[in-house]
Coordinates of C-alpha atoms in Angstrom, one line a residue:
M25 CA 3.4 40.3 1.0
Y26 CA 5.8 37.5 0.3
R27 CA 6.0 38.4 -3.4
I28 CA 6.5 42.1 -2.7
H29 CA 9.3 41.3 -0.3
Q30 CA 10.9 39.1 -3.0
A31 CA 10.5 41.9 -5.5
Y32 CA 12.1 44.3 -3.0
Q33 CA 15.1 42.1 -2.7
E34 CA 15.4 41.9 -6.5
L35 CA 15.1 45.6 -7.0
K36 CA 18.1 46.1 -4.6
T37 CA 20.2 44.1 -7.0
D38 CA 19.4 46.7 -9.7
K39 CA 17.1 44.4 -11.5
K40 CA 14.8 46.2 -13.9
M41 CA 11.3 47.0 -12.5
M42 CA 9.4 45.5 -15.4
D43 CA 11.4 42.2 -15.2
T44 CA 10.9 42.2 -11.4
A45 CA 7.1 42.6 -11.8
F46 CA 6.7 39.9 -14.4
D47 CA 9.0 37.4 -12.7
N48 CA 7.0 37.7 -9.5
G49 CA 3.7 36.9 -11.2
Y50 CA 2.3 40.3 -11.9
E51 CA 0.6 40.7 -15.3
S52 CA 1.3 44.5 -15.6
L53 CA 3.7 47.1 -14.3
S54 CA 0.8 49.2 -13.0
G55 CA -0.7 46.2 -11.0
F56 CA 2.7 45.6 -9.5
G57 CA 3.1 49.3 -8.6
Y58 CA -0.3 49.5 -7.1
T59 CA 0.2 46.4 -4.9
Y60 CA 3.7 47.5 -3.9
K61 CA 2.6 50.9 -2.8
K62 CA -0.5 49.6 -1.0
I63 CA 1.7 47.3 1.2
V64 CA 5.0 49.3 1.5
K65 CA 3.3 52.7 1.4
K66 CA 5.9 53.9 -1.1
A67 CA 6.3 53.5 -4.9
P68 CA 8.7 50.8 -6.0
S69 CA 11.0 53.5 -7.5
N70 CA 11.7 54.6 -3.9
Y71 CA 13.0 51.1 -2.8
L72 CA 16.4 52.5 -1.7
N73 CA 14.6 54.7 1.0
E74 CA 12.5 51.9 2.4
N75 CA 12.8 50.5 5.9
L76 CA 11.2 47.1 6.0
I77 CA 10.3 45.1 9.1
L78 CA 10.0 41.5 8.1
I79 CA 7.5 39.3 9.9
N80 CA 7.2 35.5 9.9
R81 CA 5.6 32.8 12.1
L82 CA 7.3 30.5 14.6
T83 CA 5.8 27.2 15.9
T84 CA 6.5 26.4 19.6
P85 CA 5.2 23.7 22.0
I86 CA 3.2 26.4 23.8
G87 CA 1.6 28.0 20.7
P88 CA 2.5 29.9 17.5
M89 CA 4.4 33.1 17.7
F90 CA 5.1 36.1 15.3
I91 CA 8.7 37.0 14.8
C92 CA 9.8 40.3 13.3
A93 CA 13.3 41.5 12.3
T94 CA 15.0 44.4 10.6
Q95 CA 18.4 44.4 9.0
Q96 CA 19.8 45.1 12.5
G97 CA 18.2 42.2 14.4
I98 CA 15.1 40.7 16.0
C99 CA 12.6 43.4 17.0
L100 CA 9.6 41.4 18.1
L101 CA 8.8 37.9 19.3
E102 CA 5.2 37.5 20.6
F103 CA 2.6 34.8 20.9
V104 CA -0.1 35.4 18.2
D105 CA -2.9 35.6 20.7
R106 CA -1.4 38.4 22.7
R107 CA -4.1 41.0 23.2
M108 CA -1.8 44.0 22.7
L109 CA -0.3 42.6 19.5
E110 CA -1.8 45.1 17.0
T111 CA -0.8 48.0 19.2
E112 CA 2.8 46.6 19.4
F113 CA 2.9 46.4 15.6
K114 CA 1.8 50.0 15.3
Q115 CA 4.3 51.2 17.9
L116 CA 7.1 49.3 16.3
Q117 CA 6.4 50.8 12.8
N118 CA 6.3 54.2 14.3
L119 CA 9.5 53.8 16.4
L120 CA 11.4 52.3 13.4
K121 CA 9.7 54.4 10.8
G122 CA 9.2 51.2 8.8
T123 CA 6.6 49.0 7.3
I124 CA 5.8 45.4 8.4
I125 CA 5.9 42.9 5.5
F126 CA 6.0 39.1 5.3
G127 CA 9.5 37.7 4.7
E128 CA 12.6 36.4 6.5
N129 CA 16.2 37.2 6.8
N130 CA 19.3 35.7 8.5
H131 CA 18.2 37.1 11.9
I132 CA 14.9 35.3 11.7
L133 CA 16.5 32.1 10.5
Q134 CA 19.0 32.2 13.4
A135 CA 16.3 33.0 16.0
R136 CA 14.1 30.1 14.7
L137 CA 17.1 27.7 15.1
E138 CA 17.9 29.0 18.6
M139 CA 14.3 28.9 19.8
D140 CA 14.0 25.3 18.6
E141 CA 17.1 24.4 20.6
Y142 CA 15.7 26.3 23.6
F143 CA 12.5 24.3 23.6
Q144 CA 14.5 21.1 23.2
G145 CA 16.4 22.0 26.4
K146 CA 19.6 22.3 24.5
R147 CA 20.1 26.1 24.7
T148 CA 20.3 28.3 27.8
N149 CA 21.2 31.6 26.3
F150 CA 20.6 33.4 23.0
T151 CA 23.1 34.9 20.7
V152 CA 20.9 36.3 17.9
Q153 CA 21.2 40.0 17.4
L154 CA 18.4 42.2 18.7
H155 CA 17.0 45.6 17.6
T156 CA 14.8 46.9 20.4
P157 CA 13.9 50.5 20.2
G158 CA 12.8 52.1 23.5
T159 CA 13.5 54.7 26.1
H160 CA 16.8 54.8 28.0
F161 CA 15.1 53.4 31.1
Q162 CA 13.3 50.6 29.1
Q163 CA 16.6 49.6 27.5
A164 CA 18.2 49.4 31.0
V165 CA 15.4 47.2 32.3
W166 CA 15.6 44.9 29.3
D167 CA 19.4 44.6 29.6
C168 CA 18.8 43.7 33.3
L169 CA 16.3 41.0 32.3
R170 CA 19.0 39.4 30.1
T171 CA 21.3 39.0 33.2
I172 CA 18.8 36.8 35.0
P173 CA 20.4 33.3 34.7
Y174 CA 18.6 30.5 32.9
G175 CA 16.6 28.4 35.4
E176 CA 16.4 31.2 38.0
I177 CA 13.8 33.8 38.9
S178 CA 13.9 37.4 40.1
T179 CA 11.4 40.0 41.3
Y180 CA 10.6 43.5 40.1
K181 CA 12.0 44.8 43.4
Q182 CA 15.3 43.0 42.8
Q183 CA 15.4 44.5 39.3
A184 CA 14.9 48.0 40.7
E185 CA 17.6 47.4 43.2
T186 CA 20.0 46.1 40.5
L187 CA 19.3 49.4 38.6
N188 CA 20.2 51.4 41.8
D189 CA 16.6 52.7 41.9
P190 CA 14.8 50.7 44.6
K191 CA 11.7 52.9 44.5
A192 CA 11.2 52.3 40.8
V193 CA 9.4 49.0 41.2
R194 CA 6.3 50.0 39.3
A195 CA 8.3 51.6 36.5
V196 CA 10.4 48.5 36.2
A197 CA 7.2 46.4 36.0
S198 CA 5.9 48.7 33.3
A199 CA 9.1 48.4 31.3
N200 CA 8.9 44.7 31.5
G201 CA 5.4 44.9 30.0
F202 CA 6.7 46.9 27.1
N203 CA 9.2 44.2 26.2
R204 CA 8.4 43.0 22.7
V205 CA 10.9 40.2 22.5
A206 CA 9.5 37.3 24.6
I207 CA 11.7 34.5 25.9
I208 CA 14.9 35.9 24.4
I209 CA 14.5 38.9 26.7
P210 CA 13.3 36.7 29.6
C211 CA 10.6 38.7 31.3
H212 CA 9.0 35.4 32.2
R213 CA 11.7 35.0 34.9
V214 CA 10.3 37.9 36.9
I215 CA 7.6 37.3 39.6
G216 CA 6.1 39.3 42.4
S217 CA 7.8 39.9 45.7
N218 CA 5.2 37.6 47.3
G219 CA 6.3 34.8 45.1
Q220 CA 3.2 34.9 42.9
L221 CA 3.1 35.0 39.1
T222 CA 2.2 38.4 37.8
G223 CA 1.3 39.8 34.4
Y224 CA 2.7 38.2 31.3
G225 CA 1.7 39.1 27.8
G226 CA 1.6 35.4 26.7
G227 CA -0.5 34.5 29.7
L228 CA 0.3 33.1 33.2
A229 CA 0.0 29.5 32.1
R230 CA 2.8 30.0 29.5
K231 CA 4.9 31.9 32.1
Q232 CA 4.6 29.0 34.5
W233 CA 5.4 26.5 31.7
L234 CA 8.6 28.5 30.7
I235 CA 9.8 28.7 34.4
N236 CA 9.2 24.9 34.8
H237 CA 10.9 24.1 31.5
E238 CA 14.0 26.0 32.4
K239 CA 14.1 24.7 36.0
N240 CA 13.8 21.1 34.8
N241 CA 16.4 21.4 32.1
Y242 CA 18.8 23.4 34.4
Q243 CA 18.6 20.7 37.1
S244 CA 19.2 18.0 34.5

């Protein structure tokens, strides 16, 4: 997947297909074409019409994560052991009409730097660009999540009230669950109205860790 992504970048510079294939370690043009089509789902001659979603790994103190990005921004950041991860990959490819392939771009590099600073307690907000397809309501909920200050917590009820729809508590909770960009869109800052931790794709232990991490660094 890494070699195919490299080949894709070279094809965009108008490099000849045969030179691209051989320079990336393929012994024949047919072998390159077969592998390219198997991964990208299109022939290399159609590279101008391709919409690639790049995926890479990110190491954190609470476990490894997958990070995905398009040319527009980060579209996924999830712990690798999230149970719904494969479903999220399929949904993302359908929503963006793209193919996930291993690689990295400037958005991934920036997110990796900002995440490292976050876990060191040096960063309280993120500036990396996001690309988060979803319904109008989901987008509103995710935007609301990003307004919860670092080191503070909110509830699904408070989110619904902020959106001027106090009866939409369950819908808000569902939209939180569909958030594919963990930590940067801080759904971990939302708890139940009774003060108890509730569902989190990365697990409640990680949710508590993130809340404590922010509270400790906010106070310091």
